[in-house]
Short mmCIF file of C-alpha atoms in Angstrom, two decimals:
data_model
loop_
_atom_site.label_atom_id
_atom_site.label_comp_id
_atom_site.label_asym_id
_atom_site.label_seq_id
_atom_site.Cartn_x
_atom_site.Cartn_y
_atom_site.Cartn_z
CA SER A 1154 89.64 -61.84 -69.93
CA GLN A 1155 87.54 -64.58 -68.41
CA GLN A 1156 85.16 -64.50 -71.32
CA GLY A 1157 84.36 -67.99 -72.39
CA GLU A 1158 84.02 -69.35 -75.83
CA GLU A 1159 81.15 -71.34 -77.15
CA ASP A 1160 80.95 -73.62 -80.07
CA PRO A 1161 79.40 -74.00 -82.43
CA GLN A 1162 78.39 -70.39 -83.04
CA ALA A 1163 75.36 -71.65 -84.94
CA LEU A 1164 73.64 -75.02 -85.06
CA SER A 1165 70.77 -76.11 -87.28
CA ILE A 1166 68.98 -79.40 -86.63
CA GLN A 1167 65.69 -81.14 -87.30
CA GLU A 1168 62.99 -81.51 -84.69
CA GLY A 1169 63.55 -84.62 -82.61
CA GLU A 1170 67.34 -84.55 -82.93
CA ASN A 1171 69.65 -83.78 -80.03
CA ALA A 1172 71.58 -80.52 -79.82
CA THR A 1173 74.94 -80.19 -78.08
CA MET A 1174 76.63 -76.90 -77.28
CA ASN A 1175 80.04 -76.50 -75.72
CA CYS A 1176 81.51 -73.78 -73.54
CA SER A 1177 85.02 -73.09 -72.32
CA TYR A 1178 86.11 -70.66 -69.63
CA LYS A 1179 89.44 -69.43 -68.36
CA THR A 1180 89.54 -69.07 -64.57
CA SER A 1181 88.40 -71.05 -61.56
CA ILE A 1182 84.68 -70.95 -60.87
CA ASN A 1183 82.14 -71.65 -58.13
CA ASN A 1184 79.42 -72.47 -60.61
CA LEU A 1185 78.56 -72.27 -64.28
CA GLN A 1186 75.18 -71.26 -65.61
CA TRP A 1187 73.33 -71.68 -68.89
CA TYR A 1188 70.81 -69.17 -70.21
CA ARG A 1189 68.45 -69.15 -73.18
CA GLN A 1190 67.43 -66.06 -75.12
CA ASN A 1191 64.56 -66.09 -77.56
CA SER A 1192 64.72 -63.52 -80.34
CA GLY A 1193 63.90 -60.05 -79.05
CA ARG A 1194 63.46 -61.21 -75.45
CA GLY A 1195 65.48 -61.26 -72.26
CA LEU A 1196 67.64 -64.11 -71.06
CA VAL A 1197 66.11 -66.95 -69.11
CA HIS A 1198 68.15 -68.95 -66.61
CA LEU A 1199 68.07 -72.65 -67.48
CA ILE A 1200 70.39 -74.48 -65.14
CA LEU A 1201 73.28 -73.97 -62.72
CA ILE A 1202 75.98 -76.54 -62.12
CA ARG A 1203 78.34 -76.19 -59.16
CA SER A 1204 82.08 -76.68 -59.45
CA ASN A 1205 81.90 -79.92 -57.44
CA GLU A 1206 79.24 -81.40 -59.75
CA ARG A 1207 80.03 -83.24 -62.96
CA GLU A 1208 76.58 -83.64 -64.45
CA LYS A 1209 73.13 -82.22 -63.90
CA HIS A 1210 69.76 -82.87 -65.50
CA SER A 1211 66.64 -80.77 -65.82
CA GLY A 1212 63.89 -82.15 -68.02
CA ARG A 1213 65.34 -82.48 -71.53
CA LEU A 1214 68.50 -80.61 -70.54
CA ARG A 1215 71.72 -82.28 -69.52
CA VAL A 1216 74.74 -80.23 -68.47
CA THR A 1217 78.22 -81.54 -67.85
CA LEU A 1218 81.16 -79.77 -66.28
CA ASP A 1219 84.83 -80.67 -66.51
CA THR A 1220 86.79 -78.32 -64.28
CA SER A 1221 90.11 -79.89 -65.28
CA LYS A 1222 89.45 -78.86 -68.88
CA LYS A 1223 87.53 -75.71 -67.91
CA SER A 1224 84.68 -76.73 -70.15
CA SER A 1225 80.97 -77.45 -70.02
CA SER A 1226 78.41 -78.81 -72.43
CA LEU A 1227 74.66 -78.40 -72.74
CA LEU A 1228 72.69 -81.20 -74.35
CA ILE A 1229 69.07 -80.68 -75.37
CA THR A 1230 67.43 -84.00 -76.16
CA ALA A 1231 64.49 -84.54 -78.52
CA SER A 1232 64.59 -80.93 -79.65
CA ARG A 1233 61.46 -78.99 -80.57
CA ALA A 1234 60.92 -75.95 -82.78
CA ALA A 1235 60.28 -73.98 -79.58
CA ASP A 1236 63.90 -74.64 -78.54
CA THR A 1237 65.03 -72.27 -81.31
CA ALA A 1238 66.97 -69.58 -79.45
CA SER A 1239 70.45 -68.40 -78.51
CA TYR A 1240 72.12 -70.22 -75.64
CA PHE A 1241 74.76 -68.65 -73.44
CA CYS A 1242 76.99 -70.11 -70.78
CA ALA A 1243 78.07 -67.76 -68.01
CA THR A 1244 80.37 -67.71 -65.00
CA TYR A 1245 80.97 -65.16 -62.27
CA ASN A 1246 84.42 -63.64 -61.96
CA GLN A 1247 86.01 -62.73 -58.63
CA GLY A 1248 84.63 -59.21 -58.92
CA GLY A 1249 81.06 -60.55 -58.99
CA LYS A 1250 80.54 -59.87 -62.67
CA LEU A 1251 78.70 -62.47 -64.75
CA ILE A 1252 80.80 -63.23 -67.82
CA PHE A 1253 78.91 -64.64 -70.81
CA GLY A 1254 80.20 -66.79 -73.61
CA GLN A 1255 79.57 -65.58 -77.16
CA GLY A 1256 76.52 -67.80 -77.46
CA THR A 1257 75.29 -70.55 -79.74
CA GLU A 1258 72.40 -69.79 -82.07
CA LEU A 1259 70.24 -72.91 -82.29
CA SER A 1260 67.70 -73.36 -85.05
CA VAL A 1261 65.33 -76.34 -84.83
CA LYS A 1262 63.44 -76.97 -88.04
CA PRO A 1263 60.00 -78.61 -87.88
CA ASP B 1110 54.15 -63.92 -60.64
CA ALA B 1111 57.34 -62.29 -59.40
CA MET B 1112 59.13 -60.70 -62.27
CA VAL B 1113 61.37 -58.05 -63.79
CA ILE B 1114 59.54 -55.51 -65.92
CA GLN B 1115 61.12 -53.09 -68.34
CA ASN B 1116 59.41 -50.11 -69.87
CA PRO B 1117 59.08 -49.24 -72.61
CA ARG B 1118 59.78 -52.31 -74.79
CA TYR B 1119 60.73 -50.05 -77.69
CA GLN B 1120 62.12 -46.53 -77.43
CA VAL B 1121 63.01 -44.21 -80.26
CA THR B 1122 64.94 -41.05 -79.54
CA GLN B 1123 66.84 -38.44 -81.48
CA PHE B 1124 70.59 -38.14 -81.61
CA GLY B 1125 71.68 -36.22 -78.51
CA LYS B 1126 68.25 -36.19 -76.83
CA PRO B 1127 68.34 -37.59 -73.28
CA VAL B 1128 66.42 -40.79 -72.69
CA THR B 1129 65.51 -42.78 -69.58
CA LEU B 1130 64.79 -46.49 -69.47
CA SER B 1131 63.10 -48.01 -66.46
CA CYS B 1132 63.13 -51.36 -64.70
CA SER B 1133 61.05 -52.63 -61.82
CA GLN B 1134 61.14 -55.90 -59.92
CA THR B 1135 58.80 -57.73 -57.60
CA LEU B 1136 61.42 -60.29 -56.55
CA ASN B 1137 62.81 -58.11 -53.74
CA HIS B 1138 66.32 -58.90 -54.92
CA ASN B 1139 69.29 -56.98 -53.55
CA VAL B 1140 71.21 -56.69 -56.79
CA MET B 1141 70.06 -54.96 -59.99
CA TYR B 1142 72.07 -54.93 -63.21
CA TRP B 1143 71.97 -53.03 -66.49
CA TYR B 1144 73.34 -54.66 -69.64
CA GLN B 1145 73.75 -53.46 -73.19
CA GLN B 1146 73.34 -56.07 -75.92
CA LYS B 1147 74.05 -55.50 -79.59
CA SER B 1148 72.98 -57.80 -82.36
CA SER B 1149 74.44 -61.33 -82.20
CA GLN B 1150 76.59 -60.43 -79.19
CA ALA B 1151 76.57 -61.41 -75.54
CA PRO B 1152 75.18 -58.93 -73.01
CA LYS B 1153 77.73 -56.39 -71.78
CA LEU B 1154 77.45 -55.22 -68.17
CA LEU B 1155 77.19 -51.45 -67.80
CA PHE B 1156 76.78 -51.21 -64.00
CA HIS B 1157 75.04 -52.78 -61.07
CA TYR B 1158 73.66 -51.88 -57.67
CA TYR B 1159 74.17 -54.04 -54.61
CA ASP B 1160 71.41 -52.53 -52.49
CA LYS B 1161 72.29 -48.83 -52.71
CA ASP B 1162 75.94 -49.34 -53.57
CA PHE B 1163 76.59 -48.38 -57.18
CA ASN B 1164 79.24 -50.26 -59.16
CA ASN B 1165 80.25 -48.86 -62.52
CA GLU B 1166 82.16 -50.91 -65.08
CA ALA B 1167 85.44 -49.30 -66.10
CA ASP B 1168 84.53 -49.19 -69.78
CA THR B 1169 81.00 -47.83 -69.36
CA PRO B 1170 80.84 -44.44 -71.08
CA ASP B 1171 80.20 -41.38 -68.89
CA ASN B 1172 77.14 -40.79 -71.05
CA PHE B 1173 75.42 -43.63 -69.18
CA GLN B 1174 74.15 -43.09 -65.64
CA SER B 1175 71.86 -44.96 -63.32
CA ARG B 1176 69.58 -44.34 -60.37
CA ARG B 1177 68.06 -46.74 -57.90
CA PRO B 1178 65.59 -44.78 -55.74
CA ASN B 1179 64.37 -47.89 -53.90
CA THR B 1180 64.67 -51.69 -53.92
CA SER B 1181 62.08 -52.13 -56.64
CA PHE B 1182 63.09 -49.59 -59.26
CA CYS B 1183 66.19 -48.83 -61.27
CA PHE B 1184 66.67 -46.38 -64.12
CA LEU B 1185 69.17 -46.07 -66.93
CA ASP B 1186 69.79 -42.53 -68.15
CA ILE B 1187 71.58 -41.87 -71.42
CA ARG B 1188 72.45 -38.20 -71.41
CA SER B 1189 73.32 -37.66 -75.05
CA PRO B 1190 72.63 -40.77 -77.10
CA GLY B 1191 74.82 -41.40 -80.10
CA LEU B 1192 74.17 -43.71 -83.02
CA GLY B 1193 76.43 -46.29 -81.39
CA ASP B 1194 74.11 -46.51 -78.40
CA ALA B 1195 71.38 -48.16 -80.42
CA ALA B 1196 71.00 -51.56 -78.78
CA MET B 1197 68.87 -53.75 -76.57
CA TYR B 1198 69.14 -52.74 -72.91
CA LEU B 1199 68.50 -55.50 -70.41
CA CYS B 1200 67.79 -55.18 -66.71
CA ALA B 1201 68.44 -58.13 -64.42
CA THR B 1202 68.25 -58.92 -60.73
CA SER B 1203 69.73 -61.47 -58.40
CA ASN B 1204 69.23 -62.25 -54.74
CA MET B 1205 72.92 -61.87 -54.01
CA GLY B 1206 76.18 -62.10 -55.85
CA GLY B 1207 76.97 -65.40 -57.53
CA GLN B 1208 73.35 -66.44 -58.00
CA PRO B 1209 71.29 -66.85 -61.19
CA GLN B 1210 70.05 -63.61 -62.65
CA HIS B 1211 66.47 -62.87 -63.63
CA PHE B 1212 66.12 -60.74 -66.75
CA GLY B 1213 63.44 -58.44 -68.03
CA ASP B 1214 62.49 -58.57 -71.69
CA GLY B 1215 64.58 -55.53 -72.48
CA THR B 1216 64.10 -52.16 -74.11
CA ARG B 1217 65.18 -51.88 -77.72
CA LEU B 1218 66.56 -48.37 -78.22
CA SER B 1219 66.72 -46.79 -81.66
CA ILE B 1220 68.48 -43.51 -82.39
CA LEU B 1221 67.32 -41.28 -85.24
#
């Protein structure tokens, strides 16, 4: 299975702290994506990093990709209570199916 | 704003009573997906349409069917819901394969 793994499964931090989530995957990829899911809502695409990129920024988000280790990380800087959500990494397999990691549940306490 | 809309947000049905969930999109995307998501789990792909071409996942139960009458609409039919089918059902679209997906807010299905 190409399903990735994410760690930690759950992360609890104080507002203003940084949050780092890690993702590993198993096969070669064209890109890797990160999604956020607020409780009871759909997933929202956050950022896509291509296989030839090593780092990408979007606002308070920083994503890194290490294709040699088949791993990626998502850093949220200066976290806010509104960042409380589940975060999933995802990659497409050769059959065109988006494979999600198990997700990291982030809780940011005010 | 272009978006993916799912109706209803909450659906309650009885064990064995057929139910239909609907999804519409204003993004004019070629690909539409249906996912099942259970508590604290990642979404699980049930099937997807690439334009009119239907692609069923091997482990999707026969109880689940889908229709896409036009580009904008897609339906999920559950013929005889069992207790194990209680879940959040998510619809998503993408412009083509390999691109980010846009999700609706889901329909939470409860089975009595």
